[in-house]
PDB file of C-alpha atoms in Angstrom:
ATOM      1  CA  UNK A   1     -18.206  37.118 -72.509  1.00  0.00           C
ATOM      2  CA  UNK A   2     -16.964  38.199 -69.439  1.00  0.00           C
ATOM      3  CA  UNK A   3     -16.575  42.460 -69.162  1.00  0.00           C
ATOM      4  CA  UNK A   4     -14.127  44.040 -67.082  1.00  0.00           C
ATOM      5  CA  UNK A   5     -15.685  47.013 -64.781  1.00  0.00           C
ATOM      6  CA  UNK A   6     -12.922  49.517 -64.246  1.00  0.00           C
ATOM      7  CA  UNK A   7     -12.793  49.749 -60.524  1.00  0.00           C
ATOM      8  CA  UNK A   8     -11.337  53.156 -58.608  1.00  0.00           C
ATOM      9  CA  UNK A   9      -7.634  52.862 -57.375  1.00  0.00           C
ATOM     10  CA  UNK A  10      -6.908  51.677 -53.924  1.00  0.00           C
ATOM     11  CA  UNK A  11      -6.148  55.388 -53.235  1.00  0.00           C
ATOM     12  CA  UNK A  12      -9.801  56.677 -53.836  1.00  0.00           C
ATOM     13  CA  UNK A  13     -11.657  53.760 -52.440  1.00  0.00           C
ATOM     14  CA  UNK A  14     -13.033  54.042 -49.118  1.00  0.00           C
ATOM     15  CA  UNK A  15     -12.226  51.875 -46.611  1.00  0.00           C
ATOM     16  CA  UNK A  16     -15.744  49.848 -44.425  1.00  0.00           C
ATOM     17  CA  UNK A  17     -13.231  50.073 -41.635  1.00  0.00           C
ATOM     18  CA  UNK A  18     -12.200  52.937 -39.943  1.00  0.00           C
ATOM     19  CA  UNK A  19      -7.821  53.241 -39.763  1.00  0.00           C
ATOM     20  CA  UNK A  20      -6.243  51.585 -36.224  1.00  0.00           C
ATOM     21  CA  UNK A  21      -5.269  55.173 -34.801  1.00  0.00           C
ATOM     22  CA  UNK A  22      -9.148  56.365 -35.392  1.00  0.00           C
ATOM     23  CA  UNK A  23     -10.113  53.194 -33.196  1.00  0.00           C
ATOM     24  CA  UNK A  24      -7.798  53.830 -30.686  1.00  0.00           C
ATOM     25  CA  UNK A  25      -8.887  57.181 -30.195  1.00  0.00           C
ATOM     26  CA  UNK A  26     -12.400  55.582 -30.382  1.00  0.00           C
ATOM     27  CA  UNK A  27     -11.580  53.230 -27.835  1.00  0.00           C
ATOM     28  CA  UNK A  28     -10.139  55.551 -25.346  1.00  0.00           C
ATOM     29  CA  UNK A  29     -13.069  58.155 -26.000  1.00  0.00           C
ATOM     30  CA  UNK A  30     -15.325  55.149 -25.194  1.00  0.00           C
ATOM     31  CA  UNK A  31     -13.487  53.783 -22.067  1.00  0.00           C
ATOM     32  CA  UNK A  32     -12.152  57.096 -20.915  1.00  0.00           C
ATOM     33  CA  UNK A  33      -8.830  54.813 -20.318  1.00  0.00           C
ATOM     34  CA  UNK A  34      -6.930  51.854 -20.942  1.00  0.00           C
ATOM     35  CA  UNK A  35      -3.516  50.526 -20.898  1.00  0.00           C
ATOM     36  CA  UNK A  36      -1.433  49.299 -23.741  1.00  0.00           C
ATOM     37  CA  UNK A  37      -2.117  45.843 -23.285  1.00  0.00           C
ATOM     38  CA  UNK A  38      -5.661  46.616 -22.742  1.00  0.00           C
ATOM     39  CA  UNK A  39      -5.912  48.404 -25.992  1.00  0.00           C
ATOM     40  CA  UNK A  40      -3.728  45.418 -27.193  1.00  0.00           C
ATOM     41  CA  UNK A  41      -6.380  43.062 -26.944  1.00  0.00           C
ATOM     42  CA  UNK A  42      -9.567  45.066 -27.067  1.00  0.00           C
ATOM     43  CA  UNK A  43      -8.259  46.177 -30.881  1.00  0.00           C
ATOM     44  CA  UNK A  44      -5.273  43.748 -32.374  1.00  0.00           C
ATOM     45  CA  UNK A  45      -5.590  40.685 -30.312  1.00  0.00           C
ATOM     46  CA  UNK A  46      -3.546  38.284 -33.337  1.00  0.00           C
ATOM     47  CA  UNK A  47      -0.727  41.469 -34.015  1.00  0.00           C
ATOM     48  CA  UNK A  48       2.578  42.422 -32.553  1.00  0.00           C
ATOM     49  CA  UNK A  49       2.536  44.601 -30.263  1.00  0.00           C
ATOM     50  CA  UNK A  50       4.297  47.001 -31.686  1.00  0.00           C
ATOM     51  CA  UNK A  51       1.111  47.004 -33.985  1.00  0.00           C
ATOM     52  CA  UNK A  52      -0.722  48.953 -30.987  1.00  0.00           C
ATOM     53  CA  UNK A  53       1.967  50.855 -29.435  1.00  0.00           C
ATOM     54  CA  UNK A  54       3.520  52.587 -32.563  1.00  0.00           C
ATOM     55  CA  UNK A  55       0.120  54.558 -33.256  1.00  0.00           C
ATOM     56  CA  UNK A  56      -0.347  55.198 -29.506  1.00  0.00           C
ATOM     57  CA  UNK A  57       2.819  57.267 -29.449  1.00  0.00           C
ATOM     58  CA  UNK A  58       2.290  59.198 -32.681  1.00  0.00           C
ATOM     59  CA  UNK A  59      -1.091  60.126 -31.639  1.00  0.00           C
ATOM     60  CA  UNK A  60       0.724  61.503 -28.223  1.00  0.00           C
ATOM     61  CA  UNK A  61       3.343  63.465 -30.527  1.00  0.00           C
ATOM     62  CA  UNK A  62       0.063  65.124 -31.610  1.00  0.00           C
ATOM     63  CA  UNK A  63      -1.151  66.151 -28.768  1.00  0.00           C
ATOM     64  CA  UNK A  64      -3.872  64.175 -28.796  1.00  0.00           C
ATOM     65  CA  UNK A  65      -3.692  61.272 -26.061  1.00  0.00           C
ATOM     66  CA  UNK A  66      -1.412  61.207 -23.129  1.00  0.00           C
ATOM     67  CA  UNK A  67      -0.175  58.429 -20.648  1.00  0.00           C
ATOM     68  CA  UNK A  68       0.339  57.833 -16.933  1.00  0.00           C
ATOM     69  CA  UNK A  69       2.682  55.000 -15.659  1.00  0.00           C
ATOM     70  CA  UNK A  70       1.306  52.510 -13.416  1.00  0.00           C
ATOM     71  CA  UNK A  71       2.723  52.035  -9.999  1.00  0.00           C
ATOM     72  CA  UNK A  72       4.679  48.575  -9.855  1.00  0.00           C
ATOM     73  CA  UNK A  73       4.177  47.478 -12.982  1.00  0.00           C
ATOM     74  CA  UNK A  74       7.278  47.295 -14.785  1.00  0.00           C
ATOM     75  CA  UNK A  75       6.638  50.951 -16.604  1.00  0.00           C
ATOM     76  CA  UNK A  76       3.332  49.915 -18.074  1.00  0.00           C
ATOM     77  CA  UNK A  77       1.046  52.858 -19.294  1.00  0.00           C
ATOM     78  CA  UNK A  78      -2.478  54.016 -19.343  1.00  0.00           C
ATOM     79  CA  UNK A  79      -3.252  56.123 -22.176  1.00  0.00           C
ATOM     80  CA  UNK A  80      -6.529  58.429 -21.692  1.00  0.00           C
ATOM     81  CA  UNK A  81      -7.745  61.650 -24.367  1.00  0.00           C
ATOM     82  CA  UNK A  82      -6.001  64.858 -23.721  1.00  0.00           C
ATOM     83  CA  UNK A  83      -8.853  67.594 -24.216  1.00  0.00           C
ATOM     84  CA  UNK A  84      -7.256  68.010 -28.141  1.00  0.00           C
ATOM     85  CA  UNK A  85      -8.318  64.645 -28.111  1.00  0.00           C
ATOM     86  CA  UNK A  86     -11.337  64.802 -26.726  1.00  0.00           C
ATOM     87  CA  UNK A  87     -12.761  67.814 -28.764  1.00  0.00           C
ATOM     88  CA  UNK A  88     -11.625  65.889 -32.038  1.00  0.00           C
ATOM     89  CA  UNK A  89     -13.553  62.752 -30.945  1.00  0.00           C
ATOM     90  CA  UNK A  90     -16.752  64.236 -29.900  1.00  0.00           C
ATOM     91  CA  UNK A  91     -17.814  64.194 -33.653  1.00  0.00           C
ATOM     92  CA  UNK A  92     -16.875  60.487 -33.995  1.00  0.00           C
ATOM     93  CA  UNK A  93     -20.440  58.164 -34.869  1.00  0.00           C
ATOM     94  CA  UNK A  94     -19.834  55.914 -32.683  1.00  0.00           C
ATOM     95  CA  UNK A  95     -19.410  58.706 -29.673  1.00  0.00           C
ATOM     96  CA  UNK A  96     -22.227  60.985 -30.476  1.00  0.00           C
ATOM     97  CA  UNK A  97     -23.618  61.797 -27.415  1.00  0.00           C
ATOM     98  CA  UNK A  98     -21.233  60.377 -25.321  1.00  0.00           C
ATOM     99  CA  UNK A  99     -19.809  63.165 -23.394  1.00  0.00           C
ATOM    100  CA  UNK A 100     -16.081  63.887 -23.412  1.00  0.00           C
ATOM    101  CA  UNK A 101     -14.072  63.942 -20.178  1.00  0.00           C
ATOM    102  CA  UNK A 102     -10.452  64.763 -20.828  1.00  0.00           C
ATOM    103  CA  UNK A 103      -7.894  64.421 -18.180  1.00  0.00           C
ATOM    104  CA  UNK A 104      -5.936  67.070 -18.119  1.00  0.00           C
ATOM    105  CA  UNK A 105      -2.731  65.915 -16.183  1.00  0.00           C
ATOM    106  CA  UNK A 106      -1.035  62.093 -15.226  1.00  0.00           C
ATOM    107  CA  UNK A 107      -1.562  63.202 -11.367  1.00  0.00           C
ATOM    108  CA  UNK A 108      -5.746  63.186 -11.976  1.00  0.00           C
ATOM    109  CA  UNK A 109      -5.254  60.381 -14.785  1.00  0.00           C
ATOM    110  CA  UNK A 110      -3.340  58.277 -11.700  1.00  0.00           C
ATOM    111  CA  UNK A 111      -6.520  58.584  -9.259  1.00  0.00           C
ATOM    112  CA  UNK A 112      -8.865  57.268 -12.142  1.00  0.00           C
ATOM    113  CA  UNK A 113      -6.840  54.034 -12.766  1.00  0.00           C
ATOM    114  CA  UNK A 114      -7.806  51.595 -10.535  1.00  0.00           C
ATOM    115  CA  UNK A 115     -11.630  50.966 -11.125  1.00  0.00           C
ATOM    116  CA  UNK A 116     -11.401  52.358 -15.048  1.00  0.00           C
ATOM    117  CA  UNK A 117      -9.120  49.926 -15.528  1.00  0.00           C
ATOM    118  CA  UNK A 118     -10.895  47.237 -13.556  1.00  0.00           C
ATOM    119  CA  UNK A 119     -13.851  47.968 -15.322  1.00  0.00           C
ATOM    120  CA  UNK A 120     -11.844  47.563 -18.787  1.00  0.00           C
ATOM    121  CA  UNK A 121     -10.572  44.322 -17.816  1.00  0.00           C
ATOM    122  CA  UNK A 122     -14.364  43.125 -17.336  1.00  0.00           C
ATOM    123  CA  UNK A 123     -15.093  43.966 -20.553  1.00  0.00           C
ATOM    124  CA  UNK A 124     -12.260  42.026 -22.170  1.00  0.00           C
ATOM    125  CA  UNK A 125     -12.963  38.785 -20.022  1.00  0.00           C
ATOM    126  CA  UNK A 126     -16.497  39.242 -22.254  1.00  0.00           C
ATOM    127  CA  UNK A 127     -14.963  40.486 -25.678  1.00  0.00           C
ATOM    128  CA  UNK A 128     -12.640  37.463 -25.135  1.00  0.00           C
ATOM    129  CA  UNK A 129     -15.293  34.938 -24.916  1.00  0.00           C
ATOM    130  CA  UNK A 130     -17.433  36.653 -27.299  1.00  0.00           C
ATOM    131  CA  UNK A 131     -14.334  35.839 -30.404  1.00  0.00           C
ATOM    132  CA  UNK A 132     -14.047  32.275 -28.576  1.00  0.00           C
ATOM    133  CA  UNK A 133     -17.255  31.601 -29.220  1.00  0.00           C
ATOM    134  CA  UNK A 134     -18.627  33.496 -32.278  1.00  0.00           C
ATOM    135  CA  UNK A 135     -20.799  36.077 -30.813  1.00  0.00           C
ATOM    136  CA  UNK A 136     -20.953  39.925 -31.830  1.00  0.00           C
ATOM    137  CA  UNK A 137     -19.518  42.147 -28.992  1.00  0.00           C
ATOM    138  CA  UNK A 138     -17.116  44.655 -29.533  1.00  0.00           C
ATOM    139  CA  UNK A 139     -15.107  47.247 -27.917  1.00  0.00           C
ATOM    140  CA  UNK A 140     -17.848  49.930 -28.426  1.00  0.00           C
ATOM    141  CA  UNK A 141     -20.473  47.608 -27.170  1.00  0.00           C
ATOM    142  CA  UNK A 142     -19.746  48.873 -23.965  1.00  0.00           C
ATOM    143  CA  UNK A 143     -20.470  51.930 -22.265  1.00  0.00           C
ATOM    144  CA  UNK A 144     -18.756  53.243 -19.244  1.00  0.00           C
ATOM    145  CA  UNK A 145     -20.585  55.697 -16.381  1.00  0.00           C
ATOM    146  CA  UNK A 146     -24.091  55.970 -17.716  1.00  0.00           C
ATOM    147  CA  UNK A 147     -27.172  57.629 -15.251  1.00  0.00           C
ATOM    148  CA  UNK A 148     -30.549  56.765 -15.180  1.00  0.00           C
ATOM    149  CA  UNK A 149     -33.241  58.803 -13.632  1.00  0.00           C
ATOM    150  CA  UNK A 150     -34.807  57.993 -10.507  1.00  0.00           C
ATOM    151  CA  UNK A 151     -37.570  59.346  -8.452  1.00  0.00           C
ATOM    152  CA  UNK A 152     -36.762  62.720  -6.388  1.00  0.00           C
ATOM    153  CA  UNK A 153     -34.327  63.855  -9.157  1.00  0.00           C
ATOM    154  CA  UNK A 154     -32.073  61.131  -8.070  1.00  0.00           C
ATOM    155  CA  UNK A 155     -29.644  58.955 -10.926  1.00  0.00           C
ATOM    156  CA  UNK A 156     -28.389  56.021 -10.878  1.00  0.00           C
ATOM    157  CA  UNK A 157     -24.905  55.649 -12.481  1.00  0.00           C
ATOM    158  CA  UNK A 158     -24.253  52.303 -13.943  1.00  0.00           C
ATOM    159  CA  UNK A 159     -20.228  51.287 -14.372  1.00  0.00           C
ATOM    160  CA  UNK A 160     -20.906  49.772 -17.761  1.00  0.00           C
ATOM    161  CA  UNK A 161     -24.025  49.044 -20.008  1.00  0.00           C
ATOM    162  CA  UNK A 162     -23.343  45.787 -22.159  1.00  0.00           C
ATOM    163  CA  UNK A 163     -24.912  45.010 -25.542  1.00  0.00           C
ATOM    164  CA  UNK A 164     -24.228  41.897 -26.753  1.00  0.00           C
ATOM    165  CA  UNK A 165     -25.518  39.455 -29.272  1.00  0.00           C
ATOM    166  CA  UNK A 166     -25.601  35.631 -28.753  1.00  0.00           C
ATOM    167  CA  UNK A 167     -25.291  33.637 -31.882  1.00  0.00           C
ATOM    168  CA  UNK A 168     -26.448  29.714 -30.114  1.00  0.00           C
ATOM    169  CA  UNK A 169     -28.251  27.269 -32.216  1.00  0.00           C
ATOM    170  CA  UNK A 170     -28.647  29.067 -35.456  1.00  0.00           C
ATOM    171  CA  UNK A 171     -30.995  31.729 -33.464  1.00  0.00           C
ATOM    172  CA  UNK A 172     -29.566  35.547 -32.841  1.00  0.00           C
ATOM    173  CA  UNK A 173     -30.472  36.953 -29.297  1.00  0.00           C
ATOM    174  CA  UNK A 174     -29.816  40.483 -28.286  1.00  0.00           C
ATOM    175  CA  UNK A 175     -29.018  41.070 -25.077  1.00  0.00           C
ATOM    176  CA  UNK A 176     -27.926  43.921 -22.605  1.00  0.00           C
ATOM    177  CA  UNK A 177     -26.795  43.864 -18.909  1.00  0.00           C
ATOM    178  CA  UNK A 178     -26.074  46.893 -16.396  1.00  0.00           C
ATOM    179  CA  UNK A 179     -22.142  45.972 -14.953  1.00  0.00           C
ATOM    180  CA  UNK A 180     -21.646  47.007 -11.228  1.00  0.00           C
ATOM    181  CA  UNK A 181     -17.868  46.073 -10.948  1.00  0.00           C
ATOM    182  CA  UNK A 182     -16.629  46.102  -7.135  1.00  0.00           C
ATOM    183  CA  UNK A 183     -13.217  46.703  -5.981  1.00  0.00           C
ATOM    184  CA  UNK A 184     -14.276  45.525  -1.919  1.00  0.00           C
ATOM    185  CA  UNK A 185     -13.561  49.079  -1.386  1.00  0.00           C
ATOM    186  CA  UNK A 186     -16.979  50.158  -0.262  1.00  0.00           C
ATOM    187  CA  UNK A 187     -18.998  48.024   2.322  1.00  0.00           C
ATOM    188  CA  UNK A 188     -20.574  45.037   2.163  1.00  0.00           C
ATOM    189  CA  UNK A 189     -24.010  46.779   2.616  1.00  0.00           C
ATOM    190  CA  UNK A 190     -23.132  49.655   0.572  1.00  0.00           C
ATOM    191  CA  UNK A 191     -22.741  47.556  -2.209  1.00  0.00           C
ATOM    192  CA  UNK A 192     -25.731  44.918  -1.433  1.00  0.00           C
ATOM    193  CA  UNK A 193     -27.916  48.528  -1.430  1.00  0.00           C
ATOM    194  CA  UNK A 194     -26.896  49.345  -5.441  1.00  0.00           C
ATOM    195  CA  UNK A 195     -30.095  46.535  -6.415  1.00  0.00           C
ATOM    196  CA  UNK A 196     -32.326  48.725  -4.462  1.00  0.00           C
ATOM    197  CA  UNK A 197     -31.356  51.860  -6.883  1.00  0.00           C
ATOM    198  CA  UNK A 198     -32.045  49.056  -9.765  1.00  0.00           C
ATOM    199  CA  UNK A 199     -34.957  47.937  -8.618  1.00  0.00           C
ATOM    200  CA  UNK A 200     -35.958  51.453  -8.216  1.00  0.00           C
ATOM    201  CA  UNK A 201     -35.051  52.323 -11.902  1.00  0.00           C
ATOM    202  CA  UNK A 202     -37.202  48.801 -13.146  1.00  0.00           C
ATOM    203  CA  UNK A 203     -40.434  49.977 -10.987  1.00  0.00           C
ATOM    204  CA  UNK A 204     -40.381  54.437 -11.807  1.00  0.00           C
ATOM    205  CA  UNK A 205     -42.567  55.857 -14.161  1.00  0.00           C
ATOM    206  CA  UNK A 206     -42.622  59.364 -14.340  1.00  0.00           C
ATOM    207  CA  UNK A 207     -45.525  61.281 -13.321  1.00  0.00           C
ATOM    208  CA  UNK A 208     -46.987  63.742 -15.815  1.00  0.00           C
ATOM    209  CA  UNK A 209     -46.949  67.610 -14.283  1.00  0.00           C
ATOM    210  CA  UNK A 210     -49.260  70.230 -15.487  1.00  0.00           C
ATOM    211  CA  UNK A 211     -50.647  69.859 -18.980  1.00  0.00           C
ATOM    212  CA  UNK A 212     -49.078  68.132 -21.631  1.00  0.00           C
ATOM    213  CA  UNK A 213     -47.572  70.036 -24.557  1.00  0.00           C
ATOM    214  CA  UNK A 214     -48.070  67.657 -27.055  1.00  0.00           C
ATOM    215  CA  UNK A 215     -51.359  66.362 -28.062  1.00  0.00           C
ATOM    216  CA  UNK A 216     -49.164  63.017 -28.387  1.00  0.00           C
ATOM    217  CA  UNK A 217     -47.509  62.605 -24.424  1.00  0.00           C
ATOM    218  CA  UNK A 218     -45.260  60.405 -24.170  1.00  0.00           C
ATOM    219  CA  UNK A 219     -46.930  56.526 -23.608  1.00  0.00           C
ATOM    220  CA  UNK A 220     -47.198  55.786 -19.732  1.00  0.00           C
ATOM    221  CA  UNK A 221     -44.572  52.778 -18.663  1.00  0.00           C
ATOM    222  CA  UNK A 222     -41.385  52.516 -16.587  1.00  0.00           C
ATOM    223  CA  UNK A 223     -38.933  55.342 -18.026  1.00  0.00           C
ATOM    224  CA  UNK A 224     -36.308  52.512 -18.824  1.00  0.00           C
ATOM    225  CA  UNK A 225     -38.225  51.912 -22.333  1.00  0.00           C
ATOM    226  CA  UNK A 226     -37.025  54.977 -23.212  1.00  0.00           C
ATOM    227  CA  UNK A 227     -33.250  53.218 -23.762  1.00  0.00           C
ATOM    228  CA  UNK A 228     -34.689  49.619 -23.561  1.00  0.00           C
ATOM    229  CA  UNK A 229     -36.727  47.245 -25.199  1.00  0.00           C
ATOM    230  CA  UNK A 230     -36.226  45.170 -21.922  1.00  0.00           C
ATOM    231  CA  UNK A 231     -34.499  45.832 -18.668  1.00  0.00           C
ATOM    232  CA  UNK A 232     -31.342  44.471 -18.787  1.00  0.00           C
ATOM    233  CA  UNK A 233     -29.817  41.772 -16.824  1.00  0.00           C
ATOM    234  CA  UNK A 234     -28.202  43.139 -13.539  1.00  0.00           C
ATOM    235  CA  UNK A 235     -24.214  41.421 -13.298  1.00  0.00           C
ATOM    236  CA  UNK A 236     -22.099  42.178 -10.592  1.00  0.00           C
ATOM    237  CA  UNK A 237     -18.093  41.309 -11.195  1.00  0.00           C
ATOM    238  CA  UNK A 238     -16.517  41.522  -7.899  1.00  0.00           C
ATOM    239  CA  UNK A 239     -12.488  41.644  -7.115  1.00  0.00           C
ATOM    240  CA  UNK A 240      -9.865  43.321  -5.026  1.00  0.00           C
ATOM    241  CA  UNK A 241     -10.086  40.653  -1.677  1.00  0.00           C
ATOM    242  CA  UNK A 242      -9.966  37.176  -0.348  1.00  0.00           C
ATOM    243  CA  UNK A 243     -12.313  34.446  -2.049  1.00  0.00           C
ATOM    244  CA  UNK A 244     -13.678  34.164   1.240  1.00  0.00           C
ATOM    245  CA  UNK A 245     -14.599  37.803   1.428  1.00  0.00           C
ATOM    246  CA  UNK A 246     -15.624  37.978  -1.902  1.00  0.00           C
ATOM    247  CA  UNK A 247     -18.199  35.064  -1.099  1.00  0.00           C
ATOM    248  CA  UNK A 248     -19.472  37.154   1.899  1.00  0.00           C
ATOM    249  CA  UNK A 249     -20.169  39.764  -0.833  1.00  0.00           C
ATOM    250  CA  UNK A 250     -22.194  37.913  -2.787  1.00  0.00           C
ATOM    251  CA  UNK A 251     -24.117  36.265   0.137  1.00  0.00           C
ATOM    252  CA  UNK A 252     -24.888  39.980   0.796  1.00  0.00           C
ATOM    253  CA  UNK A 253     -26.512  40.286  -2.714  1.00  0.00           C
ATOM    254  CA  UNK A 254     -28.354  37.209  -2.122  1.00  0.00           C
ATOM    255  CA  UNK A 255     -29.382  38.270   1.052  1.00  0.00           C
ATOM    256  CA  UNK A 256     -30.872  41.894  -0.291  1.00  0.00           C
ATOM    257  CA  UNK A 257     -32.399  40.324  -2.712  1.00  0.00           C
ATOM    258  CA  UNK A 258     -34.529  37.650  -0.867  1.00  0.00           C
ATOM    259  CA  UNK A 259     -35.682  40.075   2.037  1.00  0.00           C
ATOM    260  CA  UNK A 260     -36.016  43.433   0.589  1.00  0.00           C
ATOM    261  CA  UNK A 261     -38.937  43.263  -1.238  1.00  0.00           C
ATOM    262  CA  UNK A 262     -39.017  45.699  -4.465  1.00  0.00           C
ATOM    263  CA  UNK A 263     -35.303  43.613  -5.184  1.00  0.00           C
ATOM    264  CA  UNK A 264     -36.905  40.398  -4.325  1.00  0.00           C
ATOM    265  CA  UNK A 265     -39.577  41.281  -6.906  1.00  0.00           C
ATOM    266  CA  UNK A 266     -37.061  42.660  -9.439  1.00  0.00           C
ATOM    267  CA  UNK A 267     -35.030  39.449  -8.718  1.00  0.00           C
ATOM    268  CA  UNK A 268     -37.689  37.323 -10.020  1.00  0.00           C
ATOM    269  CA  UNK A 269     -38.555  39.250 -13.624  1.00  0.00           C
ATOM    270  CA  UNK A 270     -35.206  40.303 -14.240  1.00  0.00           C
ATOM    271  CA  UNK A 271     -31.976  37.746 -14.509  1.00  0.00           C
ATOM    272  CA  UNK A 272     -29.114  39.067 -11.863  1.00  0.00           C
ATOM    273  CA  UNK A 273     -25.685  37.722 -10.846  1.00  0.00           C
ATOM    274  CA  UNK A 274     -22.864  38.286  -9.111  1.00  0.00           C
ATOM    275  CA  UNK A 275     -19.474  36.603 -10.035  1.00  0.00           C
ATOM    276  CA  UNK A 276     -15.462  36.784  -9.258  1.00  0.00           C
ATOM    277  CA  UNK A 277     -13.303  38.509 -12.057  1.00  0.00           C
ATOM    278  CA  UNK A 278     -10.618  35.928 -11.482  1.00  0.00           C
ATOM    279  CA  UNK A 279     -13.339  33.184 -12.514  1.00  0.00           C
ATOM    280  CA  UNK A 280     -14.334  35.362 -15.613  1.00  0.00           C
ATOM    281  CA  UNK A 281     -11.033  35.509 -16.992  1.00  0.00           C
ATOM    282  CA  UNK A 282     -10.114  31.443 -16.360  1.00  0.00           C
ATOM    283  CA  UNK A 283     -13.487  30.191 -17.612  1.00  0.00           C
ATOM    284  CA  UNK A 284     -15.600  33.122 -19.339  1.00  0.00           C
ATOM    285  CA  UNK A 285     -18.029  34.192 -18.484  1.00  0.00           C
ATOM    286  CA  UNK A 286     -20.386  31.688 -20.531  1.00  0.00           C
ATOM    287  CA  UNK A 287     -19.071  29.190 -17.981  1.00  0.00           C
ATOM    288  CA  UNK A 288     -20.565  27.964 -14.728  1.00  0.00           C
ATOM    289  CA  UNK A 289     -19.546  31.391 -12.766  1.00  0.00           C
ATOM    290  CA  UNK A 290     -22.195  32.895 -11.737  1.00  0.00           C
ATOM    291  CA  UNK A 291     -24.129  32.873  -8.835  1.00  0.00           C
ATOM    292  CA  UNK A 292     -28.102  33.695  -9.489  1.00  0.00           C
ATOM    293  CA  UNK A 293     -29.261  36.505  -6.536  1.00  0.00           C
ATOM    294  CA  UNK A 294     -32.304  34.949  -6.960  1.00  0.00           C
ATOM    295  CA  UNK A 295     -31.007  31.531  -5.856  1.00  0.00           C
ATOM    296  CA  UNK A 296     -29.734  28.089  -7.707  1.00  0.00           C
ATOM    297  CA  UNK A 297     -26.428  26.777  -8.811  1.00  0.00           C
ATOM    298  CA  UNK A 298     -24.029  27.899 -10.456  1.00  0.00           C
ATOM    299  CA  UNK A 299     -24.430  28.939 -14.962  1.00  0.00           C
ATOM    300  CA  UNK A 300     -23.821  31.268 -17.556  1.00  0.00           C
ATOM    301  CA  UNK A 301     -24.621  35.131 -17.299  1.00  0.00           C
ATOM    302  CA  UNK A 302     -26.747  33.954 -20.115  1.00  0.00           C
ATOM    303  CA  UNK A 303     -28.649  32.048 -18.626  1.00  0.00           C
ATOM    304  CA  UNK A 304     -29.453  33.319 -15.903  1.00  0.00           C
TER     305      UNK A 304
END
């Protein structure tokens, strides 16, 4: 005999996942900003679009998000948190600790467009691939703008830090990269001197000062354990010029990272690569993009 458990009514049952307007505001508390089409695909890639865009406006009615039009691009908008927004998501799980930067008008949301976007495109070249291909990264398995100390109370901010799981051969591998995504509108140099600061960040431990106030210190290493069980790889996704100044670029990296030698060092532990945005989005970046600073063909970020 088969017994019948009564079961609660849809009404009173909670949903595992959270509603779409919650992710949204999720999303844009996460990425600090992101266009409709952006959102789009980060969140509903299979729905209409309407799907996306009727939430989006509601949660503006409310006070809670805001848009800025793009320049030339046929009225398309980039929604960021309005500081309603940004006090309500503070409390969010996934955003604890994650510190909330509102923009408080479209004139200062219009100066933060180019690379936030640019950044949020990188991540959906990977999030693409990663639903191609089976693996487990989602829109909040990326973090924009995070520091690192560094020796003489210097940081290091990072553009993104990637988690990402790689489901290949029955076998589950975690991994984690630091994203530098450049726009070519620094120099060449400037941007070849970025794997110094990461090379600094692999190599500094702290020094203790004065007596401890624990009888447990915290265990000497490098201080990226604190965040880390391994330093993650070092990708840089470069756009915004020529593909024969974007080559240059790279040589650059390649350059740094044969004759300085802390990078050289860090080059050889630590998997790096540089590789063109345009190529991510045509071939993922699991394909044959990437070009290892440490030298060798072309492969996968993973296996670099």
């Amino acid at each position: 005999m088969i017994t019948a458990f009564p079961t609660m009514p849809p009404s009173r049952t909670p949903s595992p996942t959270e509603p779409l307007p919650h992710q949204l505001l999720a999303a844009l508390g996460q990425h600090r900003m992101a266009t409709t089409h952006q959102l789009h695909q980060l969140l509903r890639p299979h729905a209409a679009r309407q799907t996306i865009s009727a939430p989006l406006n509601k949660l503006r009615r409310h006070g809670l998000i805001d848009y800025t039009v793009l320049p030339q691009s046929n009225r398309s908008r980039a929604w960021y948190l309005t500081t309603a927004g940004a006090r309500l998501t503070k409390d969010f799980p996934a955003l604890r600790g994650r510190p909330a930067y509102p923009i408080n008008s479209a004139t200062a949301a219009s100066l933060k467009t180019p690379h936030t976007l640019t950044v949020v495109r990188t991540h959906l070249a990977f999030v693409t691939d990663a639903r191609r291909r089976g693996d487990e990264h989602g829109p909040l398995d990326w973090t924009p703008e995070v520091a690192h100390p560094l020796s003489d109370g210097e940081r290091i901010i990072t553009d993104a830090v990637m988690h990402y799981t790689l489901n290949e051969d029955d076998e589950r591998t975690q991994l984690r990269a630091f994203i530098e995504v450049d726009r070519a509108t620094m120099s060449s140099e400037r941007l070849a001197c970025k794997l110094i600061d990461y090379a600094r960040l692999w190599s500094y431990q702290p020094q203790p000062v004065g007596r401890p106030r624990s009888r447990q210190p915290a265990p000497p290493g490098p201080v990226w354990l604190r965040w880390y069980p391994v330093f993650p790889r070092v990708l840089f996704v470069l756009t915004g010029a020529s593909r024969y100044v974007l080559d240059n670029r790279i040589s650059d990296l390649q350059a740094m990272a044969a004759e300085h030698p802390l990078v050289s060092t860090l080059a050889r532990q630590v998997p790096t690569g540089a590789a063109v945005l345009d190529d991510l989005e045509d071939h993922g970046p699991t394909g044959d993009v990437w070009v290892p600073l440490a030298g060798g063909g072309l492969r996968p970020w993973t296996k670099l």
